[in-house]
Each structure stands twice: as C-alpha cells, then as structure tokens.
Amino acid sequence: MKAIVLREFGGPEQLRYEEVPDPTPGRGEVVVRLKAAALNRRDYFITINQYPGIRLPAIPGSDGAGIVAAVGEGVDNVAVGSEVVINPTLNWGDNPRVQGPDFQILGVPTDGTYAQLVKVPAENVYPKPEYLTWEEAAALPLAALTAYRALITRGRLQPGETVFIPGIGGGVATFLLQIAVAAGARVFVSSRSDEKIERALQLGATGGVNVNSEKWVKELQARMEGQADLCVDSVGGDTFSQLIRITKPGGRIVTFGATRGPVPNLVMPLIFLKQLDILGSTMGNAEEFEQMLSFFQKHEIRPVIDRSFPLEQASEAVKRMQAGDQFGKILLEIPE
C-alpha cells in the first residue's frame, strides 16, 4: 500500500510517500481501507520529536474514515464492506474519568491513517454517519472527541451559558464553537484575524474580538455584558492569565493544550478568591466518542473543511496546519 512514512526527525519535510506492506488483522482487529484522513497538531509535533512515545519509522495520522477491508478472528461487531469512522483512542482503561497507563492515540507509536490501509481494534470502528461525506466523517474523530469531552463532560456546559473560545480557527476550536452553539450557549471567540472572527459569526458565534487590540479583554467583557461561565482553552501562555479575569466567580476553565507555551505571571488569588474550577481534559473515552457521534447526528453538524491535499502532499498539508492559516480541518485524499 501507499503510505506517508516518517523515518527521521526534522519537521514536515521528512514525511515520505512510500510503498509499505499491507497490514494484516490479528484477533479482535480490523483493517480499514481509508477514503480520507485528517490532520491534527500532534502530527506536526511528532515530526520534530516533541511528543512522547515516538518510535521510528512510523506512519502518522489519528483520524480517518473508510470501508472495512478485512476482519480478524473473533470480530463480530463489524463486517467486511461496512462504512466506518475510526475512534483514535487506544487503551483508555477502566476509569472513564481519566486515561490509564497504557493509553495511546492512533498514529505513532501505532501506525496511523496517512495510508491506504490502517489496522485498528474492532471496538474502535463505528458506523459512519450517513449524512456526512467521507471527508467530513474523517474530520471528526480526535478533534470532535476532544471538544465534546472538554465542553460537555469536563466543562458541564448548560444551555444559556456564556462560553469563550480563544484562538478560533483550528480544528478543535471550530468543533467547540459548533457544539456549544448546538447546545444552546452564547459563544464568544477571539483571533488575530478579523476574517476568522467573521467566519465564526457565520457559524453561530454571538461575538468575537481581535486580540491584536491592547484592550481586547475589556472589549470582550463589554460584548459579553459581563463575564464567561466557561472558557475552553488550547492556547495557554499569556492568554490563560487573561481567562482568569474573563471568567465569572464560580466559573470554569477547561484546558486541553498550550500552543503558546507555559503560563507566565499567574495571579493565584484571582483563582481562589473567585472560586474558579480549573479543569484539565485530554481526548475522551469510548462512551464519549459514541455520545459525540450521536450529538453530531442529532444536530446534523457538519465539520468545517479548510482544504484537502492528496496523500502524497502530506508534508505541505502539515506545513499549512503549522502556519495557523486554516479555518477548520485539513484533510488528506487517500488514493484508491
């Protein structure tokens, strides 16, 4: 089969389009012939050796959708020819609240979806939502699951609450917006791009601010007519310190990433005097993946697709993601 292989570190330029052996399913496993795959930020960090548990050579990619091509012994939940979407959470463990010590994400160290075929446990494939295209289905798994857990499970979002999502434009942030709007929240966003803020408004955001303004926090609070019940953050850095001010007393902040690095000069009294809940979140368990799919189908939410690249152009796709120019998910078209 054709696949994208990383054999040495050094950035997206090291991703090679190669011929590799087809995977064979073992007991309890299936092989899926992929129709489309999607990118996540972890794919870039893997290319520069800034992710735990990397073993080379490796085939990256956590997200994908396709048709079951082969099943191993003991598989009875899915048959050859089934149209499926893949849950990239591997070995979550028995505690739904937190992942166990064997937890992994599909795509390094386990070979992933930047390929024509991928082998996964049979329990990790779910029926593809019929209303979605192959590209839309492939865009869902990691980012939509992360957003769903952060908002619904950890964030305990309620209808009518005010939600703030900094850094709108990436895959997870866009899903956060769509889920929160569908759940009946008032959603506000921020970006350094007026164009991205405008697109967020078209998706149902109530308002947004450009963080290039020195007074963006005051502008945001004025548009909110107060403070946020819930902030969901993947930015970290200086932005996180501002979230402490933006969140109302007794409110919640959920963090699942830190693209701008460590948080400097955090004013601790603002956390404990305001009785804030600071909550960490990572990916999600199998039950949450199923709940996420049901939520998307109930509300007929369609993922926002930024751009699709042929599989052999995976390097260029990852570079676009890293540049931060996208709005929504970046896809890879898998050849027949």
XYZ file of C-alpha atoms in Angstrom:
336
model
C 0.000 0.000 0.000
C 0.957 3.653 -0.299
C 1.647 5.498 2.952
C 3.365 8.531 4.426
C 6.359 7.396 6.491
C 8.463 9.361 8.982
C 11.949 7.828 9.243
C 13.816 10.709 10.876
C 13.001 13.917 12.708
C 13.359 17.332 11.201
C 9.874 18.669 10.521
C 7.221 18.023 7.863
C 9.900 17.859 5.149
C 10.848 14.419 6.495
C 7.455 12.893 5.608
C 7.978 10.475 2.701
C 5.435 8.936 0.311
C 6.387 5.251 0.120
C 5.242 1.736 -0.683
C 4.929 -0.343 2.502
C 3.445 -3.784 3.323
C -0.310 -4.075 3.794
C -1.371 -4.599 7.425
C -2.951 -7.939 8.427
C -5.614 -8.030 11.157
C -4.940 -10.083 14.263
C -7.531 -11.428 16.638
C -10.071 -8.731 17.503
C -8.736 -6.379 14.845
C -9.933 -4.997 11.516
C -8.226 -3.394 8.540
C -9.926 -0.318 7.098
C -9.371 0.866 3.522
C -9.355 4.594 4.077
C -11.256 7.058 1.948
C -9.978 10.166 3.733
C -7.765 11.136 6.670
C -7.411 14.353 8.671
C -4.565 16.240 10.304
C -4.081 17.131 13.963
C -1.458 19.333 15.590
C 0.164 16.309 17.240
C 1.200 15.183 13.745
C 3.465 18.219 13.446
C 4.945 17.801 16.930
C 5.777 14.185 16.089
C 7.857 15.296 13.087
C 10.033 17.471 15.364
C 10.326 14.880 18.168
C 8.200 16.850 20.636
C 5.715 14.136 21.536
C 6.087 11.215 23.978
C 6.399 7.582 22.925
C 7.596 8.060 19.344
C 9.165 5.064 17.594
C 10.538 5.384 14.071
C 9.830 4.548 11.328
C 6.202 5.492 11.769
C 3.051 6.246 9.807
C 1.339 9.289 11.372
C -2.357 10.090 11.421
C -5.112 9.681 14.018
C -8.259 10.490 12.032
C -9.820 8.503 9.238
C -12.937 7.009 7.693
C -13.325 4.218 5.185
C -14.562 0.733 4.394
C -13.675 -2.387 6.369
C -11.430 -4.485 4.101
C -10.605 -7.410 6.405
C -11.518 -8.708 9.863
C -9.547 -10.868 12.253
C -10.678 -13.814 14.358
C -13.303 -13.103 16.994
C -14.693 -9.971 15.338
C -18.487 -9.920 15.308
C -19.386 -6.231 15.661
C -18.493 -5.279 12.094
C -18.254 -6.997 8.701
C -16.193 -6.566 5.555
C -17.749 -3.782 3.482
C -19.003 -1.752 6.447
C -18.586 2.021 6.186
C -16.897 3.214 9.360
C -15.259 6.090 11.190
C -12.326 5.341 13.499
C -12.056 6.237 17.183
C -8.341 7.052 17.672
C -8.369 6.490 21.450
C -6.455 3.283 22.240
C -6.345 1.564 25.644
C -8.189 4.248 27.604
C -8.625 1.906 30.565
C -11.414 1.195 33.050
C -11.778 4.627 34.638
C -13.977 6.893 32.494
C -12.690 9.970 34.318
C -9.025 9.549 33.405
C -6.982 7.534 30.913
C -4.916 4.595 32.156
C -1.152 3.989 31.909
C -1.437 2.131 28.573
C -3.364 4.942 26.856
C -2.233 5.816 23.325
C -3.538 7.745 20.359
C -3.676 6.081 16.959
C -0.809 7.213 14.741
C 2.601 6.906 16.436
C 3.666 4.692 18.002
C 0.865 2.672 16.354
C 0.797 3.133 12.556
C -1.919 5.601 11.645
C -4.156 6.897 8.910
C -1.748 8.610 6.496
C -2.087 5.461 4.395
C -4.385 3.487 2.135
C -4.963 0.891 4.872
C -4.898 1.022 8.669
C -5.215 -1.724 11.292
C -7.206 -0.960 14.456
C -9.069 -2.860 17.192
C -12.559 -3.783 16.036
C -14.031 -1.955 19.038
C -12.595 1.289 17.640
C -14.709 1.434 14.496
C -18.200 2.953 14.451
C -20.798 3.273 11.687
C -20.112 6.311 9.533
C -22.901 8.902 9.931
C -24.867 8.645 6.699
C -25.363 12.395 6.259
C -21.618 13.078 6.215
C -19.258 12.818 3.250
C -16.110 10.716 3.621
C -14.077 13.875 4.168
C -16.460 15.192 6.825
C -16.508 11.857 8.651
C -12.706 11.668 8.618
C -12.517 15.181 10.084
C -14.399 14.219 13.234
C -12.537 11.763 15.469
C -9.735 13.305 17.530
C -10.770 16.947 17.392
C -14.517 16.461 17.841
C -13.971 13.980 20.684
C -11.573 16.394 22.409
C -14.059 19.242 22.029
C -17.011 17.166 23.239
C -15.262 15.985 26.416
C -13.892 19.452 27.175
C -17.276 21.146 26.804
C -19.819 18.569 27.904
C -18.085 16.145 30.278
C -15.445 18.330 31.908
C -16.978 21.761 31.280
C -20.526 20.732 32.275
C -21.954 23.159 29.717
C -25.591 24.172 30.257
C -27.995 25.854 27.794
C -27.938 29.631 28.050
C -24.431 29.855 29.491
C -21.779 32.147 28.076
C -18.729 30.370 26.609
C -15.441 31.897 25.495
C -13.175 30.088 22.995
C -9.796 31.756 22.386
C -7.885 31.135 19.170
C -10.758 30.270 16.841
C -9.820 28.640 13.543
C -8.186 25.330 14.392
C -9.994 22.023 14.229
C -10.832 21.571 17.919
C -11.738 25.238 18.415
C -14.131 25.104 15.469
C -15.803 21.991 16.873
C -16.043 23.687 20.283
C -17.946 26.512 18.623
C -20.306 24.210 16.733
C -21.037 22.002 19.751
C -21.574 24.948 22.107
C -23.945 26.677 19.665
C -25.910 23.454 19.165
C -26.125 23.046 22.954
C -27.759 26.462 23.296
C -24.849 28.517 24.619
C -23.869 32.109 23.873
C -20.422 31.754 22.315
C -17.688 34.356 22.024
C -14.363 33.846 20.268
C -11.029 35.554 19.751
C -8.447 35.567 16.974
C -5.735 37.692 15.432
C -7.720 37.526 12.174
C -10.907 39.520 11.537
C -11.713 37.071 8.753
C -11.708 34.124 11.176
C -13.924 36.032 13.600
C -16.370 36.759 10.781
C -16.469 33.081 9.823
C -17.129 32.176 13.451
C -20.077 34.565 13.478
C -21.435 32.796 10.394
C -21.255 29.516 12.339
C -23.345 30.926 15.174
C -20.937 32.777 17.466
C -22.549 35.695 19.278
C -19.440 37.873 19.074
C -15.675 37.990 18.846
C -12.641 40.180 19.458
C -9.286 40.628 17.758
C -6.521 40.064 20.321
C -4.214 42.443 18.461
C -6.058 45.150 20.363
C -4.390 46.065 23.664
C -7.834 46.356 25.266
C -9.248 43.098 23.910
C -10.231 41.790 27.359
C -12.317 44.879 28.152
C -13.821 44.792 24.659
C -14.762 41.141 25.124
C -16.382 41.720 28.504
C -18.337 44.648 27.083
C -19.692 42.475 24.275
C -20.473 39.677 26.710
C -22.176 42.191 29.000
C -20.325 40.511 31.825
C -18.062 37.504 32.175
C -17.985 33.928 30.897
C -19.442 30.909 32.682
C -16.982 28.668 30.849
C -13.726 29.195 28.973
C -12.218 26.353 26.939
C -8.577 26.907 26.102
C -5.875 25.322 23.953
C -3.658 28.406 23.770
C -2.047 28.751 27.206
C 0.694 31.366 27.517
C -0.376 34.921 28.338
C -3.912 34.175 27.175
C -4.566 31.792 30.074
C -3.851 34.525 32.624
C -6.466 36.677 30.915
C -9.014 33.867 31.150
C -8.829 34.159 34.945
C -10.138 37.712 34.569
C -12.689 36.850 31.889
C -14.331 34.009 33.856
C -17.062 34.961 36.319
C -16.853 33.980 40.031
C -17.654 30.286 40.388
C -16.994 29.686 36.706
C -14.952 27.010 34.945
C -11.857 26.993 32.763
C -11.070 23.824 30.801
C -7.601 23.476 29.290
C -6.529 20.838 26.775
C -3.487 22.444 25.129
C -0.846 25.141 25.333
C 0.230 26.170 21.834
C 1.700 29.420 23.213
C 3.664 27.649 25.910
C 3.780 27.981 29.733
C 1.592 30.448 31.621
C 3.652 33.380 32.992
C 2.776 35.560 35.984
C -0.341 33.688 37.020
C -2.099 35.628 39.793
C -3.187 32.863 42.173
C -5.522 34.958 44.368
C -7.724 35.600 41.346
C -8.271 31.842 41.142
C -9.094 31.092 44.754
C -10.918 34.317 45.595
C -13.168 33.813 42.566
C -13.726 30.130 43.485
C -12.810 29.052 39.957
C -12.669 25.455 38.721
C -9.559 24.815 36.581
C -10.059 21.534 34.706
C -7.709 19.540 32.511
C -9.016 17.443 29.619
C -7.458 15.074 27.089
C -9.177 13.222 24.244
C -12.055 11.053 25.520
C -13.215 7.509 26.218
C -15.267 5.163 24.050
C -18.572 6.171 25.636
C -17.843 9.825 24.926
C -16.921 9.031 21.325
C -20.307 7.363 20.854
C -22.054 10.274 22.581
C -20.198 12.722 20.335
C -21.330 10.909 17.186
C -24.927 10.869 18.454
C -24.782 14.596 19.273
C -23.455 15.441 15.813
C -26.124 13.314 14.130
C -28.934 14.742 16.274
C -27.966 18.301 15.349
C -26.695 17.399 11.844
C -23.447 19.229 12.478
C -21.089 19.230 9.508
C -17.368 19.699 10.145
C -15.777 22.769 8.614
C -13.245 21.677 5.992
C -10.401 24.095 5.340
C -8.656 22.313 2.470
C -7.898 18.838 1.126
C -4.470 17.663 -0.099
C -3.548 14.478 -1.988
C -1.890 11.946 0.328
C 1.494 12.415 -1.354
C 1.354 16.113 -0.377
C 1.056 15.389 3.359
C 4.183 17.453 4.023
C 2.562 20.557 2.514
C -0.642 19.891 4.442
C 1.213 19.734 7.772
C 3.066 22.951 6.928
C -0.255 24.718 6.341
C -1.553 23.486 9.694
C 1.569 24.637 11.500
C 1.359 28.096 9.898
C -2.059 28.512 11.524
C -3.738 29.902 8.426
C -6.533 27.352 8.313
C -10.143 27.623 9.452
C -11.430 24.145 10.216
C -9.888 20.766 9.445
C -7.233 19.957 6.861
C -7.840 16.672 5.009
C -5.816 14.137 3.049
C -7.343 12.473 0.000
C -6.458 8.770 0.008
C -5.847 7.203 -3.426
C -7.781 4.090 -4.421
